[in-house]
Short mmCIF file of C-alpha atoms and ligand atoms in Angstrom, two decimals:
data_model
loop_
_atom_site.label_atom_id
_atom_site.label_comp_id
_atom_site.label_asym_id
_atom_site.label_seq_id
_atom_site.Cartn_x
_atom_site.Cartn_y
_atom_site.Cartn_z
CA MET A 1 14.60 -71.85 -36.89
CA ILE A 2 15.91 -70.12 -33.82
CA ASN A 3 18.02 -67.87 -35.98
CA ASP A 4 14.89 -66.68 -37.75
CA LYS A 5 13.21 -66.04 -34.45
CA ILE A 6 16.13 -63.94 -33.27
CA GLU A 7 16.16 -61.92 -36.49
CA ALA A 8 12.39 -61.41 -36.23
CA ILE A 9 12.75 -60.13 -32.68
CA LYS A 10 15.49 -57.70 -33.69
CA ALA A 11 13.40 -56.40 -36.57
CA ALA A 12 10.28 -56.05 -34.39
CA VAL A 13 12.26 -54.11 -31.79
CA GLN A 14 13.57 -51.72 -34.47
CA VAL A 15 10.07 -51.02 -35.75
CA GLN A 16 8.56 -50.59 -32.30
CA LEU A 17 11.35 -48.32 -31.13
CA GLN A 18 10.88 -46.17 -34.18
CA GLN A 19 7.19 -45.81 -33.41
CA SER A 20 7.59 -44.94 -29.76
CA GLY A 21 7.58 -41.31 -28.89
CA VAL A 22 7.87 -41.34 -25.09
CA VAL A 23 10.28 -42.83 -22.59
CA ARG A 24 7.55 -44.98 -21.15
CA ASP A 25 7.05 -46.84 -24.49
CA VAL A 26 10.77 -47.53 -24.76
CA GLN A 27 10.87 -48.95 -21.26
CA ASP A 28 7.92 -51.20 -22.09
CA ILE A 29 9.78 -52.48 -25.15
CA ARG A 30 12.83 -53.33 -23.09
CA VAL A 31 10.70 -55.32 -20.64
CA LYS A 32 8.80 -57.02 -23.43
CA TYR A 33 11.96 -58.39 -25.09
CA LEU A 34 14.74 -58.39 -22.53
CA GLY A 35 12.81 -58.77 -19.28
CA LYS A 36 12.72 -61.99 -17.19
CA LYS A 37 9.74 -63.20 -19.18
CA GLY A 38 10.76 -61.32 -22.29
CA GLU A 39 10.77 -62.79 -25.76
CA LEU A 40 14.54 -62.93 -26.17
CA THR A 41 14.87 -64.44 -22.71
CA SER A 42 12.54 -67.28 -23.65
CA VAL A 43 14.58 -67.95 -26.79
CA MET A 44 17.53 -68.41 -24.49
CA LYS A 45 15.53 -71.04 -22.62
CA GLU A 46 14.92 -72.94 -25.84
CA LEU A 47 18.68 -73.53 -26.17
CA LYS A 48 18.48 -76.66 -24.07
CA ASP A 49 16.33 -78.31 -26.77
CA LEU A 50 19.10 -77.92 -29.34
CA PRO A 51 21.80 -80.44 -30.09
CA PRO A 52 24.72 -79.65 -27.78
CA GLU A 53 27.10 -78.74 -30.61
CA GLU A 54 24.77 -75.99 -31.85
CA ARG A 55 24.20 -74.43 -28.47
CA PRO A 56 27.35 -72.27 -28.21
CA GLN A 57 26.84 -70.68 -31.60
CA VAL A 58 23.17 -69.90 -31.12
CA GLY A 59 23.88 -68.75 -27.59
CA GLN A 60 26.28 -66.22 -29.02
CA LEU A 61 23.66 -65.07 -31.47
CA VAL A 62 21.14 -64.50 -28.68
CA ASN A 63 23.70 -62.58 -26.65
CA ALA A 64 24.65 -60.49 -29.66
CA ALA A 65 20.96 -59.76 -30.27
CA ARG A 66 20.57 -58.73 -26.62
CA GLY A 67 23.49 -56.36 -27.05
CA VAL A 68 22.03 -54.87 -30.21
CA ILE A 69 18.63 -54.37 -28.61
CA GLU A 70 20.09 -52.86 -25.47
CA GLU A 71 22.11 -50.47 -27.57
CA ALA A 72 19.05 -49.53 -29.66
CA VAL A 73 16.99 -48.91 -26.52
CA LYS A 74 19.74 -46.76 -25.07
CA GLU A 75 20.04 -44.76 -28.26
CA LYS A 76 16.30 -44.25 -28.41
CA LEU A 77 16.20 -43.05 -24.82
CA GLU A 78 18.97 -40.60 -25.52
CA GLU A 79 17.20 -39.37 -28.62
CA LEU A 80 14.03 -38.78 -26.66
CA LYS A 81 15.96 -37.00 -23.96
CA SER A 82 17.62 -34.62 -26.35
CA GLN A 83 14.34 -34.02 -28.15
CA ALA A 84 12.76 -33.05 -24.84
CA MET A 85 15.66 -30.78 -24.05
CA ALA A 86 15.47 -29.14 -27.47
CA ALA A 87 11.75 -28.54 -27.03
CA LYS A 88 12.35 -27.03 -23.62
CA ILE A 89 15.06 -24.74 -24.95
CA GLU A 90 12.81 -23.70 -27.80
CA ALA A 91 9.99 -22.94 -25.39
CA GLU A 92 12.21 -20.89 -23.12
CA LYS A 93 14.07 -19.21 -25.87
CA ILE A 94 14.91 -15.61 -25.08
CA ASP A 95 14.68 -13.09 -27.83
CA ILE A 96 17.43 -10.69 -26.91
CA THR A 97 16.21 -8.23 -29.53
CA LEU A 98 12.94 -7.60 -27.66
CA PRO A 99 12.76 -4.26 -25.86
CA GLY A 100 13.22 -4.52 -22.07
CA ARG A 101 10.24 -4.68 -19.77
CA ARG A 102 9.91 -1.53 -17.77
CA PRO A 103 9.52 -2.35 -14.07
CA ASN A 104 6.49 -0.77 -12.46
CA VAL A 105 7.89 1.75 -10.02
CA GLY A 106 5.53 2.83 -7.26
CA HIS A 107 5.26 6.32 -5.84
CA ASP A 108 3.70 8.22 -2.98
CA HIS A 109 -0.07 8.28 -2.71
CA PRO A 110 -1.27 11.85 -3.35
CA LEU A 111 -2.46 12.12 0.25
CA HIS A 112 0.87 10.98 1.56
CA ARG A 113 2.64 13.39 -0.75
CA THR A 114 0.46 16.25 0.48
CA ARG A 115 1.00 15.31 4.09
CA ARG A 116 4.75 15.30 3.52
CA LEU A 117 4.71 18.68 1.79
CA MET A 118 2.82 20.11 4.74
CA GLU A 119 5.10 18.48 7.28
CA GLN A 120 8.22 19.71 5.54
CA ALA A 121 6.94 23.27 5.47
CA PHE A 122 6.31 23.19 9.23
CA LEU A 123 9.51 21.35 10.08
CA ARG A 124 11.44 24.09 8.26
CA MET A 125 9.67 26.60 10.48
CA GLY A 126 11.00 24.83 13.55
CA PHE A 127 8.05 22.66 14.56
CA SER A 128 8.51 19.18 15.98
CA LEU A 129 6.26 16.37 14.89
CA VAL A 130 4.30 14.04 17.18
CA GLU A 131 1.54 11.56 16.59
CA GLY A 132 -1.24 10.52 18.92
CA PRO A 133 -3.79 7.77 19.53
CA GLU A 134 -6.69 7.37 17.12
CA ILE A 135 -8.75 5.66 19.81
CA GLU A 136 -9.15 8.49 22.24
CA GLU A 137 -10.76 9.30 25.55
CA ASP A 138 -13.72 11.65 25.65
CA TYR A 139 -11.63 13.45 28.27
CA TYR A 140 -8.93 14.51 25.76
CA ASN A 141 -11.16 14.74 22.70
CA PHE A 142 -13.65 17.09 24.38
CA GLN A 143 -13.29 17.78 28.09
CA CYS A 144 -9.70 19.09 28.14
CA LEU A 145 -10.58 21.20 25.13
CA ASN A 146 -13.23 23.13 26.99
CA PHE A 147 -16.18 21.32 25.45
CA PRO A 148 -18.62 21.18 28.35
CA ASP A 149 -20.76 18.01 28.65
CA ASP A 150 -23.83 18.23 26.45
CA HIS A 151 -22.51 21.33 24.73
CA PRO A 152 -23.99 21.56 21.22
CA ALA A 153 -20.49 22.11 19.79
CA ARG A 154 -20.02 18.35 20.25
CA ASP A 155 -22.62 17.82 17.54
CA MET A 156 -20.29 19.53 15.03
CA GLN A 157 -18.12 16.47 15.46
CA ASP A 158 -20.47 13.52 15.65
CA SER A 159 -18.27 10.54 16.27
CA MET A 160 -18.03 6.79 16.53
CA TYR A 161 -18.04 5.68 20.15
CA ILE A 162 -16.43 2.51 21.43
CA THR A 163 -17.70 2.94 24.97
CA GLU A 164 -19.44 5.91 26.52
CA LYS A 165 -16.06 7.41 27.37
CA ILE A 166 -13.89 6.14 24.52
CA LEU A 167 -14.26 7.13 20.91
CA LEU A 168 -12.43 7.39 17.61
CA ARG A 169 -10.95 10.88 17.80
CA THR A 170 -12.91 13.41 15.78
CA HIS A 171 -9.94 15.73 15.32
CA THR A 172 -6.23 15.90 16.13
CA SER A 173 -6.90 18.60 18.74
CA PRO A 174 -6.90 16.17 21.71
CA MET A 175 -3.14 16.13 21.17
CA GLN A 176 -3.11 19.78 22.26
CA ALA A 177 -4.13 18.61 25.73
CA ARG A 178 -1.82 15.59 25.70
CA ILE A 179 1.16 17.71 24.60
CA LEU A 180 0.57 20.37 27.25
CA GLN A 181 0.08 17.76 29.97
CA ALA A 182 3.30 16.02 28.95
CA HIS A 183 5.30 19.22 29.45
CA GLU A 184 6.29 21.15 32.53
CA PRO A 185 3.81 23.94 33.36
CA ASN A 186 4.31 26.89 30.98
CA GLU A 187 7.12 25.13 29.09
CA PRO A 188 7.16 26.39 25.46
CA VAL A 189 5.83 23.99 22.81
CA LYS A 190 5.84 24.15 19.02
CA MET A 191 4.44 21.03 17.46
CA ILE A 192 2.48 19.61 14.59
CA VAL A 193 0.37 16.48 14.79
CA PRO A 194 -0.56 14.70 11.57
CA GLY A 195 -2.92 11.73 11.67
CA LYS A 196 -6.20 10.01 10.98
CA VAL A 197 -9.45 11.29 12.43
CA TYR A 198 -12.99 9.89 12.29
CA ARG A 199 -16.42 11.39 11.82
CA TRP A 200 -19.91 10.19 11.11
CA ASP A 201 -19.95 11.61 7.57
CA TYR A 202 -19.86 10.31 4.03
CA ASP A 203 -20.26 12.18 0.75
CA ALA A 204 -18.18 13.65 -2.09
CA THR A 205 -16.29 15.93 0.27
CA HIS A 206 -16.52 14.01 3.58
CA SER A 207 -15.11 10.62 4.45
CA PRO A 208 -15.68 8.83 7.79
CA VAL A 209 -11.89 8.49 8.00
CA PHE A 210 -9.75 11.39 6.96
CA HIS A 211 -6.48 13.09 7.86
CA GLN A 212 -5.77 16.26 9.73
CA MET A 213 -2.74 18.20 10.73
CA GLU A 214 -2.83 20.05 14.00
CA GLY A 215 -0.43 22.78 15.00
CA LEU A 216 0.20 24.18 18.47
CA ILE A 217 2.50 26.92 19.71
CA VAL A 218 2.57 28.04 23.32
CA ASP A 219 5.13 30.47 24.70
CA GLU A 220 5.36 33.90 26.24
CA HIS A 221 3.96 36.77 24.17
CA ILE A 222 2.41 34.73 21.38
CA ARG A 223 -0.04 36.95 19.52
CA PHE A 224 -2.75 36.58 16.91
CA SER A 225 -0.48 38.34 14.40
CA ASP A 226 2.03 35.49 14.83
CA LEU A 227 -0.71 33.05 13.88
CA LYS A 228 -1.67 35.13 10.86
CA GLY A 229 1.90 35.47 9.62
CA LEU A 230 2.69 31.81 10.06
CA LEU A 231 -0.40 30.51 8.31
CA GLU A 232 -0.09 33.00 5.49
CA ASN A 233 3.48 31.84 4.88
CA PHE A 234 2.45 28.22 5.00
CA LEU A 235 -0.51 28.61 2.63
CA LYS A 236 1.57 30.57 0.11
CA GLU A 237 4.18 27.86 0.21
CA ILE A 238 1.58 25.17 -0.50
CA PHE A 239 -0.64 27.00 -2.99
CA GLY A 240 1.76 29.48 -4.54
CA PRO A 241 2.97 33.02 -3.76
CA ARG A 242 -0.01 34.76 -5.40
CA THR A 243 -2.48 33.07 -3.03
CA LYS A 244 -4.53 35.53 -0.99
CA VAL A 245 -5.43 34.58 2.58
CA ARG A 246 -8.31 35.87 4.68
CA PHE A 247 -9.37 35.25 8.27
CA ARG A 248 -13.06 35.08 9.24
CA ALA A 249 -14.33 35.06 12.82
CA SER A 250 -15.54 31.63 13.86
CA PHE A 251 -16.12 29.50 16.94
CA PHE A 252 -14.31 26.60 18.53
CA PRO A 253 -14.67 25.87 22.26
CA PHE A 254 -10.89 25.54 22.63
CA THR A 255 -9.79 28.77 20.94
CA GLU A 256 -10.64 32.39 21.60
CA PRO A 257 -10.75 34.31 19.37
CA SER A 258 -11.34 31.65 16.73
CA ALA A 259 -11.06 32.02 13.00
CA GLU A 260 -11.64 30.17 9.83
CA VAL A 261 -9.11 30.78 7.10
CA ASP A 262 -9.93 31.06 3.42
CA ILE A 263 -7.61 31.20 0.46
CA SER A 264 -8.36 32.79 -2.91
CA CYS A 265 -9.87 30.14 -5.15
CA VAL A 266 -7.18 27.96 -6.71
CA MET A 267 -9.34 27.38 -9.80
CA CYS A 268 -10.36 30.90 -10.75
CA GLY A 269 -7.85 32.94 -8.77
CA GLY A 270 -10.66 34.79 -6.99
CA GLU A 271 -12.86 35.65 -9.97
CA GLY A 272 -15.62 33.31 -8.82
CA CYS A 273 -16.40 29.87 -10.26
CA ARG A 274 -18.27 26.64 -9.57
CA VAL A 275 -15.58 25.32 -7.20
CA CYS A 276 -15.72 28.36 -4.90
CA SER A 277 -19.51 28.74 -5.32
CA HIS A 278 -18.81 32.05 -7.05
CA THR A 279 -17.39 33.62 -3.89
CA GLY A 280 -13.76 33.62 -5.02
CA TRP A 281 -12.75 32.05 -1.67
CA LEU A 282 -12.18 28.54 -0.36
CA GLU A 283 -12.33 27.58 3.29
CA ILE A 284 -9.15 25.79 4.23
CA LEU A 285 -8.64 25.52 7.99
CA GLY A 286 -9.70 26.40 11.52
CA CYS A 287 -7.54 28.16 14.06
CA GLY A 288 -7.41 30.53 16.97
CA MET A 289 -5.66 31.62 20.14
CA VAL A 290 -5.57 28.79 22.68
CA HIS A 291 -8.48 29.37 25.06
CA PRO A 292 -7.36 30.35 28.60
CA ASN A 293 -9.49 27.49 29.94
CA VAL A 294 -7.55 25.01 27.81
CA LEU A 295 -4.25 26.34 29.12
CA ARG A 296 -5.56 26.14 32.66
CA LEU A 297 -7.15 22.69 32.27
CA ASN A 298 -3.83 21.32 31.05
CA GLY A 299 -1.50 22.83 33.63
CA TYR A 300 -0.50 26.13 31.98
CA ASP A 301 -1.04 29.63 33.34
CA PRO A 302 -2.85 31.94 30.87
CA ASP A 303 -1.46 34.95 32.70
CA LYS A 304 2.11 33.86 31.92
CA VAL A 305 1.89 32.26 28.47
CA SER A 306 -0.32 32.38 25.41
CA GLY A 307 -0.52 30.35 22.26
CA PHE A 308 -2.30 29.52 19.09
CA ALA A 309 -3.52 26.36 17.44
CA PHE A 310 -4.69 25.42 14.00
CA GLY A 311 -6.11 22.33 12.36
CA MET A 312 -6.54 21.47 8.72
CA GLY A 313 -7.70 18.58 6.59
CA VAL A 314 -5.04 16.90 4.48
CA GLU A 315 -7.64 15.63 1.96
CA ARG A 316 -9.05 19.10 1.51
CA ILE A 317 -5.63 20.58 0.84
CA ALA A 318 -4.78 17.77 -1.58
CA MET A 319 -8.10 18.23 -3.42
CA LEU A 320 -7.53 21.95 -3.85
CA LYS A 321 -3.85 21.63 -4.68
CA TYR A 322 -4.40 18.99 -7.36
CA GLY A 323 -7.90 19.97 -8.53
CA ILE A 324 -9.66 16.77 -7.40
CA ASP A 325 -13.41 17.11 -7.07
CA ASP A 326 -14.33 13.84 -5.35
CA LEU A 327 -12.57 12.84 -2.17
CA ARG A 328 -13.56 9.19 -2.54
CA LEU A 329 -11.01 8.90 -5.37
CA PHE A 330 -8.27 8.92 -2.73
CA TYR A 331 -9.46 5.66 -1.23
CA GLU A 332 -10.47 3.64 -4.28
CA ASP A 333 -6.94 2.62 -5.32
CA ASP A 334 -7.78 3.08 -8.99
CA MET A 335 -4.43 3.11 -10.78
CA ARG A 336 -5.79 5.38 -13.51
CA PHE A 337 -6.27 8.01 -10.83
CA LEU A 338 -3.13 7.32 -8.79
CA ASN A 339 -0.82 7.23 -11.82
CA GLN A 340 -1.59 10.86 -12.53
CA PHE A 341 0.54 11.90 -9.56
N1 LIG B 1 -10.11 20.72 15.55
C1 LIG B 1 -10.81 21.65 14.73
C2 LIG B 1 -11.65 20.87 13.72
O1 LIG B 1 -11.40 19.72 13.52
C3 LIG B 1 -9.88 22.56 13.98
C4 LIG B 1 -9.10 23.46 14.88
C5 LIG B 1 -7.89 23.09 15.37
C6 LIG B 1 -9.60 24.71 15.22
C7 LIG B 1 -7.15 23.94 16.17
C8 LIG B 1 -8.91 25.57 16.04
C9 LIG B 1 -7.69 25.16 16.50
O2 LIG B 1 -12.59 21.38 13.15
#
């Protein structure tokens, strides 16, 4: 009777183990048969109802069955474990014959690249580089540059004010005043100032935030011809040796005489096209001899020294150099655009 029971339990365990597919099922089976209230455990309790001479033999049978079941459970657990491992290995299998994945290597933004090209050209010509504050005082942005209060020239550079006297700089020129004031009176300077500037403007060729590069030289006997030679060299270096350069009279409160500089159109070479509005020329920068008032206002003596200054837009140079017709492309971070550089 008991023997049959034990055999039945062993058989049932075999079948149930075979059907279980997860560790949890196997653990349940162990509890169901071998646990404190398990089926094999209760058979053990029935031993006391047997005649004493039969007890040792049946007891051995129960113990043997326990051993068999424990072994079967252990085997099943191991089987499940190695199945899981095999599945994991399969899932993570590496196909070493696949071609390698090319890492995405970044590169300079076209504006940054342009700025660096410009900087390098000037550094080779012996300029030092300084940067200045983007939040600027009206005093440096206008007053020290000979913009009288309420002068209409201020309207050329409509700005974003933080307080009545503090604004986002509209150009890098305030650094002219800061540089001169930071030097001994009449001490020679030769510096460029790259950086962000801000204006109340937004269209295909104007952004409220853009970049300029300012240049300033002050020393004894600096002449307009020095300015012409230097800028012509620079522009040929950036746009190519066949580039023609022309100076047109212009006005800035802080330079006298002032000029605007054009280069022969980079698209048509001067023939006339849509880009240059059929003039053959492109306006590229503003410049001039430092106004005597600016020298005086910033501690220099216009009778002893002279100088010139120039300022140009980095975006504009990048657009012309790379043939980009909408400035907003620079700020949209569209990889299809950026990857072309
Ligand atoms: N600051 C002027 C501008 O932003 C450019 C300039 C700089 C002109 C230096 C003359 C000298 O328009």
